[in-house]
Coordinates of C-alpha atoms in Angstrom, one line a residue:
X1 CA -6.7 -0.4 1.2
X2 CA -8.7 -3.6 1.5
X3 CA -6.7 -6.2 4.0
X4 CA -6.0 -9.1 2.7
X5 CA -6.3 -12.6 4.6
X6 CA -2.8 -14.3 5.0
X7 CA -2.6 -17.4 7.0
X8 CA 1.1 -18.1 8.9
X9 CA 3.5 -20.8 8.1
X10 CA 2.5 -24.1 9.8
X11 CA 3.5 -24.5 13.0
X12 CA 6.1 -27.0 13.8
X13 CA 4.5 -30.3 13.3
X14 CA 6.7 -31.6 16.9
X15 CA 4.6 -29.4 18.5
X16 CA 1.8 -31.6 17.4
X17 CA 1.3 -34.7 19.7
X18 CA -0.5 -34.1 23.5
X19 CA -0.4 -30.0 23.2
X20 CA -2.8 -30.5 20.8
X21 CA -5.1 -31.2 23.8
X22 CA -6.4 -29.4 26.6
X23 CA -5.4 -29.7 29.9
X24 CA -8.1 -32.3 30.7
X25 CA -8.9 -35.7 32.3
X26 CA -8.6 -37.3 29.0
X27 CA -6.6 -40.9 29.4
X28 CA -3.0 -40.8 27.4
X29 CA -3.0 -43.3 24.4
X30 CA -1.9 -46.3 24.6
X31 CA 1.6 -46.9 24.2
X32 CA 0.9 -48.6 20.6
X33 CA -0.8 -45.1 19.5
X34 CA 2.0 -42.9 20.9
X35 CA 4.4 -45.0 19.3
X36 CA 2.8 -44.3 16.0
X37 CA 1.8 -40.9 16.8
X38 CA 5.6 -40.5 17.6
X39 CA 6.7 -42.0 14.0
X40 CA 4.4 -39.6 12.3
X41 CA 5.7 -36.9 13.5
X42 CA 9.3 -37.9 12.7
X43 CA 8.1 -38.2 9.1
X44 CA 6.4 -35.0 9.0
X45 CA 9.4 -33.2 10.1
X46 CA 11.4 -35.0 7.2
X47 CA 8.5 -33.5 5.1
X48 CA 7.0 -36.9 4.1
X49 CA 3.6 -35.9 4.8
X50 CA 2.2 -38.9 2.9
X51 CA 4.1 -40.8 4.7
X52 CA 3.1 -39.3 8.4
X53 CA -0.7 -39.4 7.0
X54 CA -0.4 -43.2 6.1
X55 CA 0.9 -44.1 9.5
X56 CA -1.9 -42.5 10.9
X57 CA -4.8 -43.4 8.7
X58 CA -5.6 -46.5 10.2
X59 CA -5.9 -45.5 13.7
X60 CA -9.0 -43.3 12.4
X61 CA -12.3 -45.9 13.7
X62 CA -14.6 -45.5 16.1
X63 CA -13.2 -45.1 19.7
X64 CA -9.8 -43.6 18.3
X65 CA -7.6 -41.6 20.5
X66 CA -8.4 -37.8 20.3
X67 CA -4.9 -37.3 20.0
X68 CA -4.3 -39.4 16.9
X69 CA -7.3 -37.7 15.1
X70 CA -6.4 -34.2 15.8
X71 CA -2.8 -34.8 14.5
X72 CA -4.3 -36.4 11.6
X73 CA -6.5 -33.8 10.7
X74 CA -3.5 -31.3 11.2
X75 CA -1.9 -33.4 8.8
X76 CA -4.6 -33.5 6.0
X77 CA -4.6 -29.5 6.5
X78 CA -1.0 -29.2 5.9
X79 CA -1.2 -31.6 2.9
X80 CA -3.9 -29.6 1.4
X81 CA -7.2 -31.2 2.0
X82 CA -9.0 -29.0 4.2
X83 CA -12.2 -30.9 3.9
X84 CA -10.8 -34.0 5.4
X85 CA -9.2 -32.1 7.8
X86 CA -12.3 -30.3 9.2
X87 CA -13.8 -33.4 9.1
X88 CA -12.1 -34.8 11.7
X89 CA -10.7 -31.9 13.6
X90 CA -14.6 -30.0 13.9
X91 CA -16.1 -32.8 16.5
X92 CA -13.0 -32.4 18.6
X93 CA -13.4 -29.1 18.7
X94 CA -16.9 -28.8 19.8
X95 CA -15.4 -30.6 22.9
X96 CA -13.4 -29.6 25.8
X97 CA -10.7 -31.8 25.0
X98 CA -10.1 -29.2 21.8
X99 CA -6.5 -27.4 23.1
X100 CA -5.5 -23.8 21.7
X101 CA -3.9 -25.4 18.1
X102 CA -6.8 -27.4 17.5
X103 CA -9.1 -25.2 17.3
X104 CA -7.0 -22.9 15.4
X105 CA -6.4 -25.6 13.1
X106 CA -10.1 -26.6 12.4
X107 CA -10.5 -22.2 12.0
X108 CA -8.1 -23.0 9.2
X109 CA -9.8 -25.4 8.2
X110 CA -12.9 -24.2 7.8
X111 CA -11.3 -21.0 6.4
X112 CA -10.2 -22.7 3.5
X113 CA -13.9 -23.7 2.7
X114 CA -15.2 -20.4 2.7
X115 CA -16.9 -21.2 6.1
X116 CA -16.3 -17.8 7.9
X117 CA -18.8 -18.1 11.0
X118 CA -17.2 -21.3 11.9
X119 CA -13.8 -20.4 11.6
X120 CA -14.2 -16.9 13.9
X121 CA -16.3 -19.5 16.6
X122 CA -13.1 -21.9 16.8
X123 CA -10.2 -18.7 17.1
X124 CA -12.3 -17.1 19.4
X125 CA -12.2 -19.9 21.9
X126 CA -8.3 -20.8 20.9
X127 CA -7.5 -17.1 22.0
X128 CA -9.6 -17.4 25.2
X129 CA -7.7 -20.5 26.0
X130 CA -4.5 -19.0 24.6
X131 CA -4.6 -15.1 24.6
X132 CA -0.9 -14.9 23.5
X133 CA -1.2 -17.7 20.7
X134 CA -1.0 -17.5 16.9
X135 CA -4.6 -17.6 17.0
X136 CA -4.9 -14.2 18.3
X137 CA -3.0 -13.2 14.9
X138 CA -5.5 -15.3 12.5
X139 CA -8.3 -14.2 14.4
X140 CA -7.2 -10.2 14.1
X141 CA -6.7 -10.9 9.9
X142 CA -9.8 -12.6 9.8
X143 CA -11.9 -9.6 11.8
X144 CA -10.2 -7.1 10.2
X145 CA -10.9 -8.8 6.3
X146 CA -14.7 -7.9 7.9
X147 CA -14.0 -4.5 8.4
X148 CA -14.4 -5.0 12.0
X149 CA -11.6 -3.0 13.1
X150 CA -11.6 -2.3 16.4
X151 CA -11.9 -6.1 17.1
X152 CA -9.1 -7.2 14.8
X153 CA -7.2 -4.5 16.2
X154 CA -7.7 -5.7 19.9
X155 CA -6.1 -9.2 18.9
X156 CA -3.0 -7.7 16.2
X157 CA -1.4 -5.3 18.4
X158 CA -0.3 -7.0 21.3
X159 CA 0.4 -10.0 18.4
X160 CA 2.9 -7.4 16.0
X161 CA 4.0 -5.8 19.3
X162 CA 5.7 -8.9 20.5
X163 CA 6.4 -10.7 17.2
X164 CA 8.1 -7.6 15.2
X165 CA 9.5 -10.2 12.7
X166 CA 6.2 -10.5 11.4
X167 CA 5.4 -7.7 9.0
X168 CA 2.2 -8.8 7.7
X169 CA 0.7 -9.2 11.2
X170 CA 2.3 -4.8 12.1
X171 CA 1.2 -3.8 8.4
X172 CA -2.3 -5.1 8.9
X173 CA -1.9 -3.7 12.7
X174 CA -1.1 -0.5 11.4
X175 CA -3.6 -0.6 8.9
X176 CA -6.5 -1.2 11.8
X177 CA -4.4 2.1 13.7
X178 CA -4.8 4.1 10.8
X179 CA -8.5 3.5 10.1
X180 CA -9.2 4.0 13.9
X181 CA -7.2 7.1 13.9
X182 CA -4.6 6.1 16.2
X183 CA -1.4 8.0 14.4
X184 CA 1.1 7.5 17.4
X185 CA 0.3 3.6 18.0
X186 CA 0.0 3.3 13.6
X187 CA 3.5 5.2 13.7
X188 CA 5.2 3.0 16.4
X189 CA 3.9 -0.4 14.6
X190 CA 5.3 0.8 11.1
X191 CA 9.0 1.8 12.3
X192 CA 11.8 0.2 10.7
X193 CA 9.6 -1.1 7.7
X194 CA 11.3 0.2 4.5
X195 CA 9.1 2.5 1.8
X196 CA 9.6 -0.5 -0.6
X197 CA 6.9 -2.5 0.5
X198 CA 3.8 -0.9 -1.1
X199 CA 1.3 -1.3 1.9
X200 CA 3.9 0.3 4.3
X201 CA 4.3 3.0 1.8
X202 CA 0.8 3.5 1.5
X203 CA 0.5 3.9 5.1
X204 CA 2.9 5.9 5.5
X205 CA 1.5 8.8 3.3
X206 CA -1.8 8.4 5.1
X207 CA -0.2 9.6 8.6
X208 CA 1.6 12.4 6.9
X209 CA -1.7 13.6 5.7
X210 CA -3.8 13.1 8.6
X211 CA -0.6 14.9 10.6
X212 CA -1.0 17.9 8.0
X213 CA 1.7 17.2 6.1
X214 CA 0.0 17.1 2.4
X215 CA 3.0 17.6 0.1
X216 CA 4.9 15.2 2.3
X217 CA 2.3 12.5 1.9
X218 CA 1.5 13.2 -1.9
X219 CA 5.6 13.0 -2.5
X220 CA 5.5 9.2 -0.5
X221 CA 1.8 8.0 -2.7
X222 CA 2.4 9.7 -6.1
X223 CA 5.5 6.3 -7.1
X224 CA 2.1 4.1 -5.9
X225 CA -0.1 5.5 -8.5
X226 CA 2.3 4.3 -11.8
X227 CA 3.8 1.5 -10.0
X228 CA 1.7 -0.2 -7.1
X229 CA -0.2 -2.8 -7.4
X230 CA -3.3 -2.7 -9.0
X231 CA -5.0 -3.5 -5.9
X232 CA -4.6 -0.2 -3.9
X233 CA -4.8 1.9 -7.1
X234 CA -8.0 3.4 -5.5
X235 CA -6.8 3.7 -2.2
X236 CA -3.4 5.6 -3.7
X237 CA -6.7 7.9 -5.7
X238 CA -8.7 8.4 -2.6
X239 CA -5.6 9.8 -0.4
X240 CA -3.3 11.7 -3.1
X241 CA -6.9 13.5 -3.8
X242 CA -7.1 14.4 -0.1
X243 CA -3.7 16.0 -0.7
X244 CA -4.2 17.6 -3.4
X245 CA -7.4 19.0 -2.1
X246 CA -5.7 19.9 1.0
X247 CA -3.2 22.3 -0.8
X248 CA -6.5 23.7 -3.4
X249 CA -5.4 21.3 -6.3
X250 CA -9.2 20.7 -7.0
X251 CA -8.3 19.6 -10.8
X252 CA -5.5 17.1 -9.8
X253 CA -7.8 15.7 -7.8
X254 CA -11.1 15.4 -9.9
X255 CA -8.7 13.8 -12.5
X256 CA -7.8 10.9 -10.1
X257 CA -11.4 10.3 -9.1
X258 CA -13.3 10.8 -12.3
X259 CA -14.6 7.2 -13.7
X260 CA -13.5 5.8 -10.2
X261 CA -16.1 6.3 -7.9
X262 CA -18.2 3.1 -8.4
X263 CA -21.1 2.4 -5.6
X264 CA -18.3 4.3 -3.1
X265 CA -20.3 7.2 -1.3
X266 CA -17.3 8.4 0.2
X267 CA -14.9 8.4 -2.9
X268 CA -18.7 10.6 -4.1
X269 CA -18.6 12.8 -1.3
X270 CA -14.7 13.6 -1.7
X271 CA -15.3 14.0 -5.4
X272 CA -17.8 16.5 -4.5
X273 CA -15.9 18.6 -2.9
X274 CA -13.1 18.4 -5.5
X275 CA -16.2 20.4 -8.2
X276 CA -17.4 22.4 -5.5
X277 CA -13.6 23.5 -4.5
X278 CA -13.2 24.0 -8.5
X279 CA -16.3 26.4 -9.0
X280 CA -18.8 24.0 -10.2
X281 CA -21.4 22.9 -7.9
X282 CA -23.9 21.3 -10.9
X283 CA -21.1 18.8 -11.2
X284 CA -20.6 18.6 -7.6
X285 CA -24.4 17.7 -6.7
X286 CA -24.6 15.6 -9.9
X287 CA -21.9 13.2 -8.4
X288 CA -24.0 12.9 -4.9
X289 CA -27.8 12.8 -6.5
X290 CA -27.9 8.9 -7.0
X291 CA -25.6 8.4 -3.1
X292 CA -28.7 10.8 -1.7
X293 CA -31.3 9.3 -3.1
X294 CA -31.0 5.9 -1.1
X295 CA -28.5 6.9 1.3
X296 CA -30.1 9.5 3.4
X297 CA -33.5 8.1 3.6
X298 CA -32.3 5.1 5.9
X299 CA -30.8 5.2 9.6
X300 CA -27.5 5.2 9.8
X301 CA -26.1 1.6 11.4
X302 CA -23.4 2.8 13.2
X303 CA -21.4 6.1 13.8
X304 CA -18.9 5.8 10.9
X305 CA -22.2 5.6 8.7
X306 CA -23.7 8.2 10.8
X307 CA -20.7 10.7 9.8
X308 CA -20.4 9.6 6.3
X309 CA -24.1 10.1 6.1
X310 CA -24.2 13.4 7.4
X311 CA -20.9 14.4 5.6
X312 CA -23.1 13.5 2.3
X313 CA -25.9 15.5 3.0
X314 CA -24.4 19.0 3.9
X315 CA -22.2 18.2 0.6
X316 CA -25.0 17.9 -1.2
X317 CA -27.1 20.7 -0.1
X318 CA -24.2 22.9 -0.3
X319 CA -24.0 21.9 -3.8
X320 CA -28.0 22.4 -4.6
X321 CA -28.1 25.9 -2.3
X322 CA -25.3 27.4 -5.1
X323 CA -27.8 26.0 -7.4
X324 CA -30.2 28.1 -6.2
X325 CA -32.6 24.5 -6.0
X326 CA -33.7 25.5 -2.5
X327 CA -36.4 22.4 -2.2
X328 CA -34.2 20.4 -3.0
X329 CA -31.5 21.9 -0.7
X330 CA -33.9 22.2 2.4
X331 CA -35.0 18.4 2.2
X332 CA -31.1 17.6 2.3
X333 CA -29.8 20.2 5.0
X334 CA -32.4 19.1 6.9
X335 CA -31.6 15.5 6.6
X336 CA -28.0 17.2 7.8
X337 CA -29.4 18.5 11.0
X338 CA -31.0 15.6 12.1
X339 CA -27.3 13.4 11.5
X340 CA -25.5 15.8 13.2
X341 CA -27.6 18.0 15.5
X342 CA -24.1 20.2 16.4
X343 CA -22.8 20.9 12.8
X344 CA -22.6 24.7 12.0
X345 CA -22.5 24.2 8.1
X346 CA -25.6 22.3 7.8
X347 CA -27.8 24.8 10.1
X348 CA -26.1 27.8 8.5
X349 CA -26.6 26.5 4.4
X350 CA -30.4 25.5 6.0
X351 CA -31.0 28.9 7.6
X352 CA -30.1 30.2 3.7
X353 CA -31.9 28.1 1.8
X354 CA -34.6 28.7 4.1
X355 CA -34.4 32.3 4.1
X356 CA -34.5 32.2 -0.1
X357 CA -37.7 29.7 -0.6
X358 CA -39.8 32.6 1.4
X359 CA -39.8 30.3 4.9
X360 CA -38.5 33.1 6.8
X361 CA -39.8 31.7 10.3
X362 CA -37.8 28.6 9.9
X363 CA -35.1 30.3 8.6
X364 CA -34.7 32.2 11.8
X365 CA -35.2 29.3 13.9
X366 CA -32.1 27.6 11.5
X367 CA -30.0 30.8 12.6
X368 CA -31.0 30.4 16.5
X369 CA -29.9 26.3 16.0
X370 CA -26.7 27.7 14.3
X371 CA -25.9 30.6 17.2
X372 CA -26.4 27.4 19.5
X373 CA -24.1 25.4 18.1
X374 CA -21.5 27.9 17.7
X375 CA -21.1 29.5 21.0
X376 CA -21.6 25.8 22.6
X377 CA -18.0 25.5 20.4
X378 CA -14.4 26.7 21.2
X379 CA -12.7 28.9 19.6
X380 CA -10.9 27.9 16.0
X381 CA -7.4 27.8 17.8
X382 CA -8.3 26.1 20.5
X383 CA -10.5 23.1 18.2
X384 CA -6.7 23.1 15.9
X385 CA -5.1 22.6 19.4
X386 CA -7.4 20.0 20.5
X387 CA -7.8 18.2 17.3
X388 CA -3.6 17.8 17.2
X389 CA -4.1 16.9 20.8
X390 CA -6.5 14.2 19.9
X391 CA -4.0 12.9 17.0
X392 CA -1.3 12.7 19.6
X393 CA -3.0 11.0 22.2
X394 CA -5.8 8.5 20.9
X395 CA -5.8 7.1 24.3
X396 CA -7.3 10.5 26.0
X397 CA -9.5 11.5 22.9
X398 CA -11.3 7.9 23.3
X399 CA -11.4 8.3 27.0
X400 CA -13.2 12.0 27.1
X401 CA -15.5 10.3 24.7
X402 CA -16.3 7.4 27.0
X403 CA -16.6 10.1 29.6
X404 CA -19.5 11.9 28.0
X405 CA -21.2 8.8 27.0
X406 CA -21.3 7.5 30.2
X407 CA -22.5 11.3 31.6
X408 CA -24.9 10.5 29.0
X409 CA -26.5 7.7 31.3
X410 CA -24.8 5.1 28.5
X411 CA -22.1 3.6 31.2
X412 CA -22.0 0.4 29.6
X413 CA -20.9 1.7 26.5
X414 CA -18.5 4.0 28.1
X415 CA -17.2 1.1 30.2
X416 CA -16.9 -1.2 27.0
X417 CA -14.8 1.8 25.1
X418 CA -12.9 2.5 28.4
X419 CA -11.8 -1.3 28.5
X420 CA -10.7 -1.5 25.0
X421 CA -7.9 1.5 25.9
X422 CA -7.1 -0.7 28.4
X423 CA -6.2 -3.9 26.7
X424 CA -4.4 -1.3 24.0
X425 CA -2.7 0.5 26.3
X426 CA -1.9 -1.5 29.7
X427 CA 0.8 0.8 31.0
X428 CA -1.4 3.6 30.6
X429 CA -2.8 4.4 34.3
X430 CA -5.7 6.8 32.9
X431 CA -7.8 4.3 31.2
X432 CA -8.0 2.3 34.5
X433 CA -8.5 6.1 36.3
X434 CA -11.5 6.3 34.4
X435 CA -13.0 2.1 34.8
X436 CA -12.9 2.9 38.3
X437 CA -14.1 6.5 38.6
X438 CA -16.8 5.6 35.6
X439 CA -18.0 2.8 38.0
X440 CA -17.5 5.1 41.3
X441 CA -20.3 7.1 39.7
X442 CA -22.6 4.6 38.8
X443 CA -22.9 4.1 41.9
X444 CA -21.1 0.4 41.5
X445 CA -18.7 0.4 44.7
X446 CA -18.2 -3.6 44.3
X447 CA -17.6 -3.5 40.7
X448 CA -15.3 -0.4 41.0
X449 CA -13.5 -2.5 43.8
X450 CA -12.7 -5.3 41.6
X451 CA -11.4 -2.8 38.6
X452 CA -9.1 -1.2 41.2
X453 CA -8.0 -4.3 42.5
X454 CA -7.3 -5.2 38.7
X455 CA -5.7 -1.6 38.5
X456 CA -3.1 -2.4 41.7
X457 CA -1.9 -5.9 40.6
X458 CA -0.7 -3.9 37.0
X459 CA 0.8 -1.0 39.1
X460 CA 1.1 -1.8 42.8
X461 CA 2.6 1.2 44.4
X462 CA 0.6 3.6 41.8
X463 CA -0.5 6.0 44.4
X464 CA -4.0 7.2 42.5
X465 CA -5.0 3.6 42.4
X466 CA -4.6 2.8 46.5
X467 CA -6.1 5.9 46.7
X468 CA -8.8 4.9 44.9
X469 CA -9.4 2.0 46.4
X470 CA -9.4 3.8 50.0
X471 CA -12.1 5.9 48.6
X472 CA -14.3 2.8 47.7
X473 CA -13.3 1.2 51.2
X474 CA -14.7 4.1 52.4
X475 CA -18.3 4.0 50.2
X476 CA -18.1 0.6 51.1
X477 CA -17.5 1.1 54.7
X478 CA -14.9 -0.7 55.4
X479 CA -12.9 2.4 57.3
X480 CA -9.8 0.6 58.4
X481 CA -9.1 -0.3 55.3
X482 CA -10.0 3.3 53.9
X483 CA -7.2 4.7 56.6
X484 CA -4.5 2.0 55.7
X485 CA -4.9 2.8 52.2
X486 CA -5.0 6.3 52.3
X487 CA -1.6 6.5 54.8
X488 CA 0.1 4.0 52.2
X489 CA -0.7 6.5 49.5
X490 CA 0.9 9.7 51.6
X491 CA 3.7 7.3 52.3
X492 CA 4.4 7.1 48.2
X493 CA 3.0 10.8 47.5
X494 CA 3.3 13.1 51.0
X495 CA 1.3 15.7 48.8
X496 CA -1.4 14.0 47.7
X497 CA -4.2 16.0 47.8
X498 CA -7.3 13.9 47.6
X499 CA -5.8 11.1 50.1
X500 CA -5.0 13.7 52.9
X501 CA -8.5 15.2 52.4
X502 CA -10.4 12.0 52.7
X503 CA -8.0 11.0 55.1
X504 CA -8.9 14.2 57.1
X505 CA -12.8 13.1 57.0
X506 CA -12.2 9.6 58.4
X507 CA -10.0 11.2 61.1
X508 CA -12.4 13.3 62.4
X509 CA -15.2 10.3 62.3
X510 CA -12.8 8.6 64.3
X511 CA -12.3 11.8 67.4
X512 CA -8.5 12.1 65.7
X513 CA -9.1 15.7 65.3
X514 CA -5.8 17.2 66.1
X515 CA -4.3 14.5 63.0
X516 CA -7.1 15.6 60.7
X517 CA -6.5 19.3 61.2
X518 CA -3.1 19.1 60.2
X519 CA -3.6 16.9 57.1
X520 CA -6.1 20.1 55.9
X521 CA -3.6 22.9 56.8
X522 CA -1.2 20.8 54.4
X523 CA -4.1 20.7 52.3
X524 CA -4.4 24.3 52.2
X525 CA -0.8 25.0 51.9
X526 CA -1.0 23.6 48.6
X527 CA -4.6 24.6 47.4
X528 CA -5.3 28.2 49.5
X529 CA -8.6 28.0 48.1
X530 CA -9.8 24.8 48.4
X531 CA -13.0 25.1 49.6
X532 CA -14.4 21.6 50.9
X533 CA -10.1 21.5 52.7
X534 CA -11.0 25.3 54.4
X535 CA -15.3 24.1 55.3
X536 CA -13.9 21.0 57.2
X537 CA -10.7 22.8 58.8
X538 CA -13.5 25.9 59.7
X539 CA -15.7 22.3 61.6
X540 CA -13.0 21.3 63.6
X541 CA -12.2 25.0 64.8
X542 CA -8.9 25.8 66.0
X543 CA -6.9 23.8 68.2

């Protein structure tokens, strides 16, 4: 389902006079301008733009007021000359005296002359001025017409969070959740819209097939497919044949995507599967040769491609191994492999294919990768476990993949993936849990003291977070301040664990040994095998 760009209703022309402008230095207008800035606006509200736009017109010449251009360039843009508009609102707006709506008025602007680049530039410095403005929502659509998802979804949830009146802002919200696999936030943002509006509808079967619910979600998308509009006929294809492919219908499905595939590798790939699943792999490599051909000879440019790339490949050796075209197999499994070094189809198809063109040695070593790969994984219950897990809670799947980049030595990308859970969820204490620990272990004490300090000001009397920050006081040696914060976390939570411990160590730097050997009894009345608790009480010998 492509997004569609939808611009809001106008904002109130009364708001349109000083707000217009920063807060900045700039001299008022003189009391002749205001005066006709004033009238204006009183015509504008009567909807007389003309008339508003005539009043104005004269005061545009060299030395005018910023205040008088910028309302009539919002006037030229309500009135439908966008041109004119841009004209006069784009110098203000290179300037500091440019306030939240008019820079989101020269986006417009330059939005309705196709000028893109321009039009992100102004929204993005409305919203920085402005973080809870309409901006926000213009600057979401607009990202998330690019297919920049994450980004538009950044700027339309808090938006359709706190303006539920406006549907098109939670459908395309929802739309961004979806795509980003975020089924609890996508479900929360679609409640209370009704089944009539196709989008919704649309969406709605999409959650109840990525919450394995097939039937339920074919029942909501089949209406869609006779009488939606023609612009999400192929998305209402794409997902009924995930359905029916889900529940072995591989002819329902090959009947929806025949003749509709286009230049869509996916829609290929899914097809694919839809002739394999139906006993005829010719067909099913047929579909993928011209997608392989280009496709997986270049470098993937990011990890959606990456997956969709190696997704392709194993299909399409699968496809050419029941062919028996092992060359042609090997040079695609292989491709596989190399996408997705941890995949246990594409080393066990490879190890085959292998094994048949004579290349026994490499076939083995295939087998080995394959062993590899599948003890390194967990058992089938306990992937379906975690994989509904991970479709319950988006916010911990993201967060244990932000942990393993960053043990990957990438701690700027974790950190960057940690801080978008944290703008999407603020009441969630874990993403901030894991800015500070992340930056605890890269060794950046300061920088982990300023995200704990950001931590405390959300949740003040969170006892992980002052204990947190005792534990940086503490790398940062600053031990008073360690002690008061660990003693105001016990005063919240008596059984915390890690505060007593650390607590226990400072003690005993300090000569309070008897206080630090009680802390780690306590300790060890609640952990009997802790072993750092039992090494230090074992130090400080009995009393």
């Amino acid at each position: 389902m492509k997004k569609k760009h939808f611009l809001p209703p106008f904002l109130a022309l009364a708001l349109l006079a000083l707000p217009l402008l920063a807060q900045t230095k700039l001299e008022p207008p003189s009391p002749e301008v205001a005066k006709t800035i004033q009238s204006a606006l009183e015509k504008a509200q009567k909807g007389d733009l003309q008339g508003a736009i005539a009043l104005v017109e004269p005061l545009r010449k060299p030395g005018a007021h910023p205040a008088a251009l910028a309302l009539l360039g919002s006037l030229y843009l309500q009135a439908g000359r966008p041109k004119d508009a841009l004209e006069l609102l784009d110098p203000i707006s290179e300037t500091e005296v440019a306030g939240p709506l008019i820079l989101q008025n020269a986006a417009r602007a330059a939005l309705a002359l196709n000028q893109t680049g321009k039009a992100e530039k102004y929204l993005k410095l409305a919203v920085a001025k402005a973080p809870g403005s309409p901006a926000a929502r213009d600057l979401g659509l607009l990202l998330g017409g690019q297919g920049r998802l994450e980004e538009s979804y950044l700027q339309l949830r808090p938006w359709a969070l706190a303006h539920p009146d406006d549907v098109e802002a939670r459908v395309s919200a929802a739309y961004d959740a979806v795509e980003l696999e975020r089924v609890p936030e996508a479900t929360e943002l679609l409640q209370g819209l009704a089944d009539d509006n196709p989008r919704v509808r649309l969406l709605h079967g999409r959650l109840l097939l990525m919450q394995q619910k097939p039937r339920e979600g074919m029942a909501l998308l089949e209406p869609l497919l006779q009488n939606g509009p023609p612009g999400l006929n192929l998305s209402v294809r794409r997902y009924l044949a995930m359905g029916h492919l889900a529940v072995g219908e591989s002819k329902a499905a090959i009947e929806l995507l025949n003749g509709k595939v286009g230049d869509d590798p996916s829609l290929a790939v899914l097809l694919s599967k839809a002739h394999y699943q139906d006993g005829n792999p010719a067909s099913a490599a047929a579909v993928l040769e011209p997608f392989a051909r280009n496709l997986l000879a270049g470098e993937p440019s990011s990890p959606s491609e990456r997956s969709l790339m190696a997704d392709l490949a194993v299909e399409y050796g699968r496809a050419l191994v029941a062919g028996s075209k092992w060359p042609e197999a090997i040079a695609a499994l292989t491709r596989a492999t190399q996408l997705n070094p941890d995949g246990l189809q594409g080393w066990q198809l490879l190890s085959r294919a292998q094994l048949a063109a004579g290349q026994r040695d490499d076939a083995n070593k295939s087998m080995e990768r394959f062993r590899q790969a599948e003890s390194a994984q967990k058992s089938s219950s306990a992937r379906l476990n975690e994989q509904q897990r991970d479709t319950e809670d988006p916010t911990g799947r993201n967060l244990q993949a932000a942990m393993a980049l960053a043990a990957q030595g990438h701690v700027d990308d974790a950190l960057s993936a940690i801080r978008q859970e944290i703008r999407l969820q603020p009441k969630d204490p874990r993403p901030r849990m894991a800015e500070v620990m992340t930056l605890l272990n890269a060794k950046r004490p300061k920088d982990a003291r300023n995200a704990v300090d950001g931590a405390l000001s959300s949740a003040p009397r969170n006892p992980d977070f002052l204990y947190l920050r005792g534990a940086i006081k503490m790398a940062l040696r600053d031990l008073p301040g360690a002690e008061q914060d660990f003693r105001q976390t016990l005063q919240i939570k008596p059984d915390h664990v890690a505060a007593m411990s650390d607590l226990a160590v400072l003690l005993t730097t300090n000569g309070k040994k008897d206080e630090a050997r009680q802390l780690l009894q306590k300790v060890l009345a609640i952990k009997p095998n802790d072993p750092v608790a039992k090494a230090n009480l074992e130090k400080l010998g009995s009393s």
